[in-house]
Coordinates of C-alpha atoms and ligand atoms in Angstrom, one line a residue:
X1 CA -35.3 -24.0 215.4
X2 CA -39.2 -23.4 214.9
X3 CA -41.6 -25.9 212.6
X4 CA -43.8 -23.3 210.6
X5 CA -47.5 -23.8 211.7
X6 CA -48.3 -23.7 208.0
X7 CA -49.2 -26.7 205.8
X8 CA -47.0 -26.6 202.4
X9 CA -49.2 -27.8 199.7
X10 CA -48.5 -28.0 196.2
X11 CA -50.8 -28.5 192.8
X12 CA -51.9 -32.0 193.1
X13 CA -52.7 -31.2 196.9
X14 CA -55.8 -28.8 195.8
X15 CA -58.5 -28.5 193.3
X16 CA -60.0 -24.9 192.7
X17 CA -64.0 -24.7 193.8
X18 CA -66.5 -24.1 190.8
X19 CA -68.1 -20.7 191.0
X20 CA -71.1 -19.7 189.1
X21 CA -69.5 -18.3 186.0
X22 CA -70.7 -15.5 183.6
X23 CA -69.3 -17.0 180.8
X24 CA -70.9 -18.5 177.9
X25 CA -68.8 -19.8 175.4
X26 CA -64.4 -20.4 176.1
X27 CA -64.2 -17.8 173.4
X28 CA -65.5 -15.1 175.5
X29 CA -62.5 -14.7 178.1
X30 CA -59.1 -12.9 177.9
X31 CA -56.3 -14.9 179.2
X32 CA -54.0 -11.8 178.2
X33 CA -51.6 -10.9 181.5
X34 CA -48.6 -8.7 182.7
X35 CA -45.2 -10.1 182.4
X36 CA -44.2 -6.5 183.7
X37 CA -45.0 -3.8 184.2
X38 CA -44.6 -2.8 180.5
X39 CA -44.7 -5.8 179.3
X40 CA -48.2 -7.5 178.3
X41 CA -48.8 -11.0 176.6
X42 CA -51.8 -12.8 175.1
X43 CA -51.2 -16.1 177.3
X44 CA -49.5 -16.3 180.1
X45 CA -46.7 -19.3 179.4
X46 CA -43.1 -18.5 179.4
X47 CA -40.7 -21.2 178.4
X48 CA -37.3 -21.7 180.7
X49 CA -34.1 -20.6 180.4
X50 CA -32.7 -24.4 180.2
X51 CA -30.2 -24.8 177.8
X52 CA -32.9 -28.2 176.5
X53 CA -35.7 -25.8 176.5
X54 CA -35.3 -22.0 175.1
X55 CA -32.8 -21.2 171.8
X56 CA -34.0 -18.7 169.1
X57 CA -36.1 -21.0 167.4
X58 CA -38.1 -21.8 170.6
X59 CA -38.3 -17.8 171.7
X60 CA -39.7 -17.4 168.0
X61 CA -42.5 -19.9 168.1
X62 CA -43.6 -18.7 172.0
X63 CA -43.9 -15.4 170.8
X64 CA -45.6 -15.7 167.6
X65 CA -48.2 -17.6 170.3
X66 CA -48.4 -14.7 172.3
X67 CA -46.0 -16.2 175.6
X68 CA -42.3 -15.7 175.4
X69 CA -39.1 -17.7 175.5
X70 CA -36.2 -16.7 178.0
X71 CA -33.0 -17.5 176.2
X72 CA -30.8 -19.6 178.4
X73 CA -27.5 -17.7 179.5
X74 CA -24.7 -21.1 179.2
X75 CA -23.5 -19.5 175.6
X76 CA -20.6 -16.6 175.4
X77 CA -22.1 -13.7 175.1
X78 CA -21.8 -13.4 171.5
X79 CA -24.0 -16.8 171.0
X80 CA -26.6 -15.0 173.4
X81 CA -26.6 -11.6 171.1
X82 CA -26.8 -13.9 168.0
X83 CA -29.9 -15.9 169.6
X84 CA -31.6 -13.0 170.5
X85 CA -31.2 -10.7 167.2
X86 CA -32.6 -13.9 165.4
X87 CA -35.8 -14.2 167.3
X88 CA -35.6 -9.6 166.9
X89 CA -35.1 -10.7 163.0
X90 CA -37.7 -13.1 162.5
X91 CA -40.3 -11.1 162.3
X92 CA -41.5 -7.1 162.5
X93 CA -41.8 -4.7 159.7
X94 CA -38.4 -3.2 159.8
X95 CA -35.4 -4.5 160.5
X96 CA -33.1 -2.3 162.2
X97 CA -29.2 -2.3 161.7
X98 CA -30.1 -4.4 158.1
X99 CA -26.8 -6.2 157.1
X100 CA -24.9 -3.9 154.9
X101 CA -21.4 -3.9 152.5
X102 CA -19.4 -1.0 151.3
X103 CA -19.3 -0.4 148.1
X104 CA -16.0 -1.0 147.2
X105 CA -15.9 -4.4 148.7
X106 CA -15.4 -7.5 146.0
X107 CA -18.4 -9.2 145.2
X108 CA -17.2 -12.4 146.9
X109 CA -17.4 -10.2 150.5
X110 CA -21.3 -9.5 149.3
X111 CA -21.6 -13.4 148.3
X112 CA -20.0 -14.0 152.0
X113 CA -22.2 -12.2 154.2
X114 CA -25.3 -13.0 152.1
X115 CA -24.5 -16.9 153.1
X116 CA -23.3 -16.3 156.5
X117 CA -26.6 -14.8 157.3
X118 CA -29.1 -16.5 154.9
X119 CA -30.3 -13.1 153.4
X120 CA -30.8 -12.4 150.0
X121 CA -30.1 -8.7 149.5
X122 CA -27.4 -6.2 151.2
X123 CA -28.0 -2.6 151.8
X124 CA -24.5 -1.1 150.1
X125 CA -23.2 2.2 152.3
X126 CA -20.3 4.4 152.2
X127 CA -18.2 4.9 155.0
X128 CA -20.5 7.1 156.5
X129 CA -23.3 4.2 156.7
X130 CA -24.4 6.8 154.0
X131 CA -26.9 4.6 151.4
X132 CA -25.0 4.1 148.2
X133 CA -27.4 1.5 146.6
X134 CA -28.6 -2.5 146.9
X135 CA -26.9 -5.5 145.6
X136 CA -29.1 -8.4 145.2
X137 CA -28.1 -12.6 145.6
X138 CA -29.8 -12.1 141.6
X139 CA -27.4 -9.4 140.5
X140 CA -24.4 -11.5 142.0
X141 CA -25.8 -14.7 140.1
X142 CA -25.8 -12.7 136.7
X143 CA -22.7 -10.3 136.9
X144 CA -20.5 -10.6 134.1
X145 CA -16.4 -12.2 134.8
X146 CA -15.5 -8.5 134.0
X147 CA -17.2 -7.2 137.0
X148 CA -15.6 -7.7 140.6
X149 CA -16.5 -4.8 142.9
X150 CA -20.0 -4.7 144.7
X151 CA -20.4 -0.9 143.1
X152 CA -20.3 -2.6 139.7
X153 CA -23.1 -5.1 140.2
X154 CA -25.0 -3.1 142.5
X155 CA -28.4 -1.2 141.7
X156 CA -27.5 2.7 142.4
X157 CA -29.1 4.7 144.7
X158 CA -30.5 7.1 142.0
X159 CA -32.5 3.8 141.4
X160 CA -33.4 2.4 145.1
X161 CA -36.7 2.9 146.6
X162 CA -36.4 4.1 150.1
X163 CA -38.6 5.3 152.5
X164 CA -38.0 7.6 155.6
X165 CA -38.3 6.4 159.5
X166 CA -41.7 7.3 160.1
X167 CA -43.3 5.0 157.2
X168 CA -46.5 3.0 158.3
X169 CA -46.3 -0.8 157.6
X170 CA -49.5 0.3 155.1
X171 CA -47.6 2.8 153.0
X172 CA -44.6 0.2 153.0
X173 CA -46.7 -2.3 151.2
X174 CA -48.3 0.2 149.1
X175 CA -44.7 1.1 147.8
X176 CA -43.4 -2.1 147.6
X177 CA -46.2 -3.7 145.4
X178 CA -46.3 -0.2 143.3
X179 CA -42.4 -0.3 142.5
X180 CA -42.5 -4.3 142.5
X181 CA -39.7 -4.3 144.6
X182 CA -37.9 -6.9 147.4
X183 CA -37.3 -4.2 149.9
X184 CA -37.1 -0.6 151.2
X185 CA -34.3 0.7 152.9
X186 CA -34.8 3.2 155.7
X187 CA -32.8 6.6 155.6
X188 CA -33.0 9.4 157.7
X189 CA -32.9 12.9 156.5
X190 CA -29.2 13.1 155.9
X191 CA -29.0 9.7 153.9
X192 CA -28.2 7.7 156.8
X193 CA -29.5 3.7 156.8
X194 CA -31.7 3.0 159.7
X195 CA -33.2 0.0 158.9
X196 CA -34.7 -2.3 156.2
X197 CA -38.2 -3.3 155.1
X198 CA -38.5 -6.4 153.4
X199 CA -41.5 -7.4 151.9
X200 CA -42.1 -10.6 153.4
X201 CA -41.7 -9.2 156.5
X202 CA -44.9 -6.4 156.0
X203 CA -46.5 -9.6 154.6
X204 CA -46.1 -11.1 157.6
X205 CA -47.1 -7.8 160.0
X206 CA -50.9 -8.9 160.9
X207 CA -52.2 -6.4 162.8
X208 CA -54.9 -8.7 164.7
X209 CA -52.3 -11.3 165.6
X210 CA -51.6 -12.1 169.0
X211 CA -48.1 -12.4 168.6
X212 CA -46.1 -10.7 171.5
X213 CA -44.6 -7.8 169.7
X214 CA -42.5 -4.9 170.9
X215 CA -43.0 -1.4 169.7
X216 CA -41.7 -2.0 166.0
X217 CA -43.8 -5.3 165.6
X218 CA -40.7 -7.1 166.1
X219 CA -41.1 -10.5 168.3
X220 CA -40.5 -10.1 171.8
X221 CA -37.7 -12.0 173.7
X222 CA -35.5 -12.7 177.2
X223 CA -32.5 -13.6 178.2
X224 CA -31.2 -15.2 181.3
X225 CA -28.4 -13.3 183.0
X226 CA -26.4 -14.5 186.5
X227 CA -24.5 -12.4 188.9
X228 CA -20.8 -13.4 188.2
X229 CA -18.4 -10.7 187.2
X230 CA -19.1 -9.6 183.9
X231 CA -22.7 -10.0 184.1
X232 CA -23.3 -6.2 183.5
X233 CA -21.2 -6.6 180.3
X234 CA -23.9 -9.0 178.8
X235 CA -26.7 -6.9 179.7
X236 CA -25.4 -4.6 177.8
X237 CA -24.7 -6.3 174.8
X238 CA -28.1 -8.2 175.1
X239 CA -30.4 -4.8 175.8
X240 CA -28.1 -3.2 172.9
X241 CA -29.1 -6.5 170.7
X242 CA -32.9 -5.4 171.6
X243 CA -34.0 -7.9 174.2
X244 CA -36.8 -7.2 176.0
X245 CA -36.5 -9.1 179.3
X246 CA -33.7 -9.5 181.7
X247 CA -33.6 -12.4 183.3
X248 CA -31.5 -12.4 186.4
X249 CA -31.7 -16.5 187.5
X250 CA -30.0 -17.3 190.3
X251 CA -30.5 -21.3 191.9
X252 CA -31.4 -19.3 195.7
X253 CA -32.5 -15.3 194.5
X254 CA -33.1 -14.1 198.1
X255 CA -29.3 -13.5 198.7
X256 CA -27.8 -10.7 199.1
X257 CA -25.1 -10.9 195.3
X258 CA -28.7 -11.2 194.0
X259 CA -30.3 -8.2 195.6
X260 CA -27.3 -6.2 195.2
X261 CA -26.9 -6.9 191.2
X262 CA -31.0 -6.1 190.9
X263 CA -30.0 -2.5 192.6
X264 CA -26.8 -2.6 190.4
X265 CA -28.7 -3.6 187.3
X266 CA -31.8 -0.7 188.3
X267 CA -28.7 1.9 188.6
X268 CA -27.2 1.3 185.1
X269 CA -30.1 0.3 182.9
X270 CA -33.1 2.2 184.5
X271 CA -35.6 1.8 181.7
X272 CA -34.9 -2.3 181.4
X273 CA -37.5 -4.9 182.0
X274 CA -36.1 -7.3 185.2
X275 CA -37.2 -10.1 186.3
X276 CA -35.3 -12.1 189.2
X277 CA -35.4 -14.8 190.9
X278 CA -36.1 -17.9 192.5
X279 CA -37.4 -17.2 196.0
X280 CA -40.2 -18.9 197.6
X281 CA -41.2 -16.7 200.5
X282 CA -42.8 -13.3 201.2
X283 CA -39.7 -12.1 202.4
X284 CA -37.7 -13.1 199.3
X285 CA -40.6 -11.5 197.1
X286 CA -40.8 -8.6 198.6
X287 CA -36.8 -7.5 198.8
X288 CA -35.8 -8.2 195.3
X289 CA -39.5 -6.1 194.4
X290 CA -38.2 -3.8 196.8
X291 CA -34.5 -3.8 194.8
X292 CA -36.3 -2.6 191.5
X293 CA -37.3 -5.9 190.1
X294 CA -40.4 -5.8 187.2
X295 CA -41.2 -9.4 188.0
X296 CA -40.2 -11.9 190.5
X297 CA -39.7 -15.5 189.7
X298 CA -40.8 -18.2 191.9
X299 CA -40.1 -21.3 192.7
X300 CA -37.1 -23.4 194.9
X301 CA -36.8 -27.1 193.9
X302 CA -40.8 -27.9 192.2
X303 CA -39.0 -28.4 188.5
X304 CA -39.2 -32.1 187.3
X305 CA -35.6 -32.5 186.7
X306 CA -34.7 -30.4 190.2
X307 CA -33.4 -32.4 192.9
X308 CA -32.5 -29.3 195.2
X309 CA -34.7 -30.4 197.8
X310 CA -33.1 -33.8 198.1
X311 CA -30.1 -32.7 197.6
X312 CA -30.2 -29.6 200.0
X313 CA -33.3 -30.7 202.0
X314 CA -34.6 -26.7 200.9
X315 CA -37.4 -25.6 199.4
X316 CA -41.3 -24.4 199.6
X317 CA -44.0 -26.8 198.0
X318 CA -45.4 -24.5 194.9
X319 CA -48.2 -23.6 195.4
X320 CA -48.0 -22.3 198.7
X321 CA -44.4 -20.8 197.3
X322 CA -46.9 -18.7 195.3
X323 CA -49.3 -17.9 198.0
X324 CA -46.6 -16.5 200.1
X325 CA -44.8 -14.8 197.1
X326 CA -48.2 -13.0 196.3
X327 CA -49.0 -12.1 199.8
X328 CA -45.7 -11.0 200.7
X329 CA -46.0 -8.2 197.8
X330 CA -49.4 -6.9 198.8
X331 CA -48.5 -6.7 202.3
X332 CA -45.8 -4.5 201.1
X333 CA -48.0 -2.5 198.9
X334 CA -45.7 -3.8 195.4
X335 CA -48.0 -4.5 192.6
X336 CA -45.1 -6.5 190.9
X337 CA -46.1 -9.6 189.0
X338 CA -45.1 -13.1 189.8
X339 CA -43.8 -16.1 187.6
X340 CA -44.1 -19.5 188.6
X341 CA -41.5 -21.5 187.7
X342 CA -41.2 -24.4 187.5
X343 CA -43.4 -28.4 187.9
X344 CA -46.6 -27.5 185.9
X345 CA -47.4 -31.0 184.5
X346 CA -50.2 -29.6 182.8
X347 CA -53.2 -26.4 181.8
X348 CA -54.6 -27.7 185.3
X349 CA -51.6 -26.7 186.9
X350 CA -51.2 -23.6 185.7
X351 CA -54.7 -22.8 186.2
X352 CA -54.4 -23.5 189.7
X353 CA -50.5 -21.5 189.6
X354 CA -52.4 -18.6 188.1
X355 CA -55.2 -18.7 190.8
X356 CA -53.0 -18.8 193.8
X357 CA -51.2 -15.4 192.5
X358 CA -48.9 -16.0 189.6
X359 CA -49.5 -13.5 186.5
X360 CA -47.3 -16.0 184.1
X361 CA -46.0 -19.1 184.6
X362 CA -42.7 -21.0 183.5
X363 CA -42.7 -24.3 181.7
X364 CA -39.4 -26.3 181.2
X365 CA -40.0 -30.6 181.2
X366 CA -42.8 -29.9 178.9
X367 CA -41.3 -28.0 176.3
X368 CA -38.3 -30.0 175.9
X369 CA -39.8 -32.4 173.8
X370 CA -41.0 -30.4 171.2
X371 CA -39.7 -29.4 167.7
X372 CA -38.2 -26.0 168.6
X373 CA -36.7 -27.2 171.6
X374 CA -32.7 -27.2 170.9
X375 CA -31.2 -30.7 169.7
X376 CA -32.6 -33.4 167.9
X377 CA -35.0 -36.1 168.7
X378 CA -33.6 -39.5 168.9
X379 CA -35.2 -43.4 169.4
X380 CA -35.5 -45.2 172.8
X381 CA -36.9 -48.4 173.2
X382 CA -38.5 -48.0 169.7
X383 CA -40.1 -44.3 170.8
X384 CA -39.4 -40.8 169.6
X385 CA -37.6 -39.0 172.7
X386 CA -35.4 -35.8 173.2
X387 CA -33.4 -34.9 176.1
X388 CA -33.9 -32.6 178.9
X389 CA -31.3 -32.0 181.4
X390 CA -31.4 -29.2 184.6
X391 CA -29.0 -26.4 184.8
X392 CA -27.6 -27.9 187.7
X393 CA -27.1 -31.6 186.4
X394 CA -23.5 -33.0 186.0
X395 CA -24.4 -33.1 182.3
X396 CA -25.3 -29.2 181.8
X397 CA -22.3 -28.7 184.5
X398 CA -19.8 -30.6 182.1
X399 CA -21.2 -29.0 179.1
X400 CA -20.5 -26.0 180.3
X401 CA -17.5 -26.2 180.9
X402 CA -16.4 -27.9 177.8
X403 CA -17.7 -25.0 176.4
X404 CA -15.5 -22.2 178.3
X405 CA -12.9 -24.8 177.1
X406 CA -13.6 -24.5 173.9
X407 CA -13.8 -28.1 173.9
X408 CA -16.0 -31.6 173.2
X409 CA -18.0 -32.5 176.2
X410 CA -17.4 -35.9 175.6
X411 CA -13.5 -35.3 175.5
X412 CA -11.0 -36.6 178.2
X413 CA -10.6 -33.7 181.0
X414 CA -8.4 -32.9 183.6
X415 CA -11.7 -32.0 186.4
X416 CA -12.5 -34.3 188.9
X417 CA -16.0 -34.5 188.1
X418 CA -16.4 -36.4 191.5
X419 CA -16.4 -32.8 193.3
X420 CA -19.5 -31.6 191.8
X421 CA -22.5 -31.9 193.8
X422 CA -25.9 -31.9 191.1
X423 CA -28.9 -30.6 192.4
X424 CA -30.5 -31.1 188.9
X425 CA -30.9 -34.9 186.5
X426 CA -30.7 -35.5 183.0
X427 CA -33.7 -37.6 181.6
X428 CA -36.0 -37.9 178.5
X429 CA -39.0 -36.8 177.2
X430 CA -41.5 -37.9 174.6
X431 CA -41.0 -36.1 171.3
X432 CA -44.3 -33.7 171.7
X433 CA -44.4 -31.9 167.9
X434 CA -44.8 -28.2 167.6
X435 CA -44.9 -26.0 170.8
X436 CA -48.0 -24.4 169.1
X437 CA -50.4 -27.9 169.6
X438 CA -49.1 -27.9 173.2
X439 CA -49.5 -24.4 173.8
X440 CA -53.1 -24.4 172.2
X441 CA -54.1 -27.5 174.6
X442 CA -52.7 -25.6 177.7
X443 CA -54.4 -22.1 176.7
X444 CA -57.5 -24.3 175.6
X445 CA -57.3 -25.9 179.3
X446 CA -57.1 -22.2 180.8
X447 CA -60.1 -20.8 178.8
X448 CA -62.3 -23.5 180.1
X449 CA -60.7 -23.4 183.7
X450 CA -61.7 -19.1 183.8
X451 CA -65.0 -19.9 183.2
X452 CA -65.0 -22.6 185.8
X453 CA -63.8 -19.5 188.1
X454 CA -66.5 -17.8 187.2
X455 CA -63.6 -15.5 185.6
X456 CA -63.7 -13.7 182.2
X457 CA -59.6 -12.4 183.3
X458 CA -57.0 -13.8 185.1
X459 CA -57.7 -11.0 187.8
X460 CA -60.9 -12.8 188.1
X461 CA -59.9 -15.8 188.3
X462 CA -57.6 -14.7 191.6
X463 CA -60.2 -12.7 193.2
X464 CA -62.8 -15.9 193.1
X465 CA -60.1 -18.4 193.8
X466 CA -61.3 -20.9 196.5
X467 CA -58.9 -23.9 196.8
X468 CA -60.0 -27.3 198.7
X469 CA -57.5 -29.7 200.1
X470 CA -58.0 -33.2 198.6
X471 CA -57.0 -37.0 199.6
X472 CA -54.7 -39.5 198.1
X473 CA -58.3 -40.6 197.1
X474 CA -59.2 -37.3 195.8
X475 CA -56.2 -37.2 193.5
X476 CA -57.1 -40.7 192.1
X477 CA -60.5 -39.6 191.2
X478 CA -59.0 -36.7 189.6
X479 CA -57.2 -38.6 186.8
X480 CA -59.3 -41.1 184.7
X481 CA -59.6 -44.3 186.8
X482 CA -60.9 -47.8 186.5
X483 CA -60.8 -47.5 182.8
X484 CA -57.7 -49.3 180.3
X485 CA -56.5 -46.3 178.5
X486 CA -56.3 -46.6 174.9
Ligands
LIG1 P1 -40.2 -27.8 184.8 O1 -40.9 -28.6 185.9 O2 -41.2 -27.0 184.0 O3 -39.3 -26.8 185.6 O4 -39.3 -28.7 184.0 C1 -38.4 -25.9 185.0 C2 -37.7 -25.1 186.0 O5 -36.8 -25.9 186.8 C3 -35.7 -25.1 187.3 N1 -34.5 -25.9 187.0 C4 -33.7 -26.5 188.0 N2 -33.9 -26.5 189.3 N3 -32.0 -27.9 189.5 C5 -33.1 -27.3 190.1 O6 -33.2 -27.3 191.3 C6 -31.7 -27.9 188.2 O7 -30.8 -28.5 187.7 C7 -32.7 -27.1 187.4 N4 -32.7 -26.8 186.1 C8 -33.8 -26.1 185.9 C9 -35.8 -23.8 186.6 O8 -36.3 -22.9 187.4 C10 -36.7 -24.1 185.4 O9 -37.3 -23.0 184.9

């Protein structure tokens, strides 16, 4: 047994030092970062894999902000694939493997998919995925009784507009205003469809956005993955669904099933992006880098619904989780980026996250409340709230099982729900609105905290970095005092 002669301190223990800044207006500096190696974003927030936090619609809005959202992995992984090729659909100029319908289907199948889907328009192949034509929600609307295969109502290929692979999003829109058409589909030399153009989609195709886009200007997304049996089986479905990021999020990551499934995960998908985690040591760090990880993900017990360390009595206060984390990596030479997971309360936080190491950092608590967050808001006490609940809460355990069941969390159940031991609570939040005003007042917070660094990149802001202790009384200065708040 051995007490560490090292102080654990955490955000509220520290402020950051003002240095004398070569920045003149909050417009001047970059707050772009590495996720990965590969992987670059415009702002450096992520939201968590919590099953009250990140769902396609949350992944959609984080990227189109420039972050990214890390699909929780509590879903089959059918549900997971479905999130993730609807944040890889919402956006980007062309979609690839476009919904499609043979051509001697009935019109009904057309009708069907077109609903199950909520498109407007199906690419109709032969058996070859060979184009044969288009069939429109318009041309089912206006086919006669008499006609009741999709080849009847369909628009014939002889009369499509379609493009090869290697159009431009320019010449796209050029074509499609020119032939005042809904979309393009893609074929490749032999007739084979590739993908679709639609024309809202090149609409939406900015090139000076700072969306986070991958190589096709579709959105960028993650997805949480865990060690069990079968894991490798998801990651395959979920890198063959086009997800960007891996997440492999294990409660303690510096174990050896977690090392072990990085190595595995390196051996079978060598060109995937992987982050792992949560450690909070150099040690911990530096083996999973050392396994092949992109990123590592850090943080054991700071969340705001995590009761690990009361429950376990484990854990590493924050910010000196992400001192140690950082150090730990250059001492071994890995230039591997870092992720903070978990308690940032607010753009202070993650300023001083950011400064102490991190290249991204991980909000859950705070993102629950908003719009995109899955389930809906309901009144408490006469106030707007939503839920939030940690992935290791009797509440997200129960669900969880309910849903292997198959069945209604809220039914009767054979478990002894006495057995489980929580190291997570289930609480509520104020609704917050659109992730976007949250993420533009935390990213507003960060401008104006680079150029108190003195920083015009994050980079900067780590090399300048001076931290300073503070008091009980220095943290009650810190927040506005002596005043009633409005
Ligand atoms: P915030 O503070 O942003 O933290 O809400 C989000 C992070 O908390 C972690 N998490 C948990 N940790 N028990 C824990 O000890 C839990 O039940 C739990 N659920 C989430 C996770 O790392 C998340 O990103």
């Amino acid at each position: 047994m051995r007490i560490r002669a090292q102080k654990g301190l955490t955000f509220d223990d520290v402020l950051l030092v003002p240095k004398r800044s070569p920045v003149a207006s909050r417009r001047d500096v970059d707050t772009s970062t590495c996720l990965t190696g590969k992987v670059r974003l415009h702002i450096p927030i992520l939201s968590a894999n919590m099953d009250t936090v990140t769902e396609a619609a949350m992944a959609i809005a984080m990227a189109q902000a420039g972050g990214l959202g890390v699909i929780h992995r509590f879903m089959s992984v059918e549900q997971q694939v479905r999130q993730v090729r609807k944040v890889k659909r919402a956006q980007g100029f062309m979609v690839e493997n476009p919904y499609t319908v043979v051509a001697e289907a009935p019109i009904d199948d057309a009708r069907q998919i077109m609903e199950q889907h909520g498109v407007g328009g199906l690419i109709v192949i032969d058996g070859a995925n060979r184009l044969v034509g288009m069939i429109t929600r318009r041309d089912l609307l206006l086919a006669p009784p008499g006609v009741l295969t999709v080849r009847e109502a369909m628009t014939p290929a002889e009369r499509v507009v379609s493009v090869g692979p290697s159009v431009s999003s320019e010449q796209a829109r050029a074509l499609l205003y020119e032939h005042r058409v809904e979309k393009l589909p893609v074929v490749d030399k032999g007739g084979t469809v590739i993908g679709l153009i639609t024309s809202r989609d090149v609409a939406k195709s900015d090139p000076h956005s700072h969306a986070s886009v991958d190589d096709k200007g579709r959105l960028r997304v993650g997805a949480a993955i865990g060690v069990n049996h079968g894991e490798l089986d998801r990651t395959e479905a979920l890198l063959e669904a086009g997800v960007d990021v891996l997440v492999l999020d294990i409660a303690h990551g510096h174990a050896d099933h977690c090392v072990a499934m990085v190595k595995s995960l390196r051996r079978h998908f060598p060109d995937a992006q992987i982050v792992a985690g949560n450690v909070a040591t150099r040690e911990g760090a530096r083996e999973l880098a050392e396994a092949g990880a992109d990123a590592i993900k850090v943080g054991i017990g700071p969340g705001s619904i995590c009761t690990t360390r009361i429950v376990t009595g484990f854990g590493v206060p924050q910010l000196t989780a992400i001192m140690d984390a950082a150090a730990g990596l250059a001492e071994a030479g890995l230039e591997v980026p870092i992720i903070a997971d978990g308690g940032i309360k607010s753009s202070g936080d993650m300023v001083k996250a950011l400064a102490a190491g991190a290249d991204t950092v991980m909000i859950g608590s705070l993102f629950a409340g908003c719009e995109e967050a899955p389930g809906a808001p309901v009144i408490r006490d006469g106030r707007k709230v939503k839920v939030v609940r940690g992935m290791a809460s009797l509440g997200a355990a129960m669900g969880r099982r309910a849903t292997e069941k198959g069945m209604d969390e809220s039914a009767e159940d054979q478990e002894d729900w006495d057995k489980v031991v929580p190291e997570g609570v289930e609480a509520v939040v104020p609704y917050r609105g659109h992730v976007a005003e949250i993420l533009y007042q935390l990213v507003g917070g960060l401008r104006s905290g680079l150029s108190y660094g003195g920083a015009c990149t994050i980079k900067d802001l780590q090399r300048n970095a001076e931290f300073i202790e503070i008091t009980a009384a220095g943290v009650r200065e810190s927040g506005s005092h002596d005043v009633r708040k409005l």
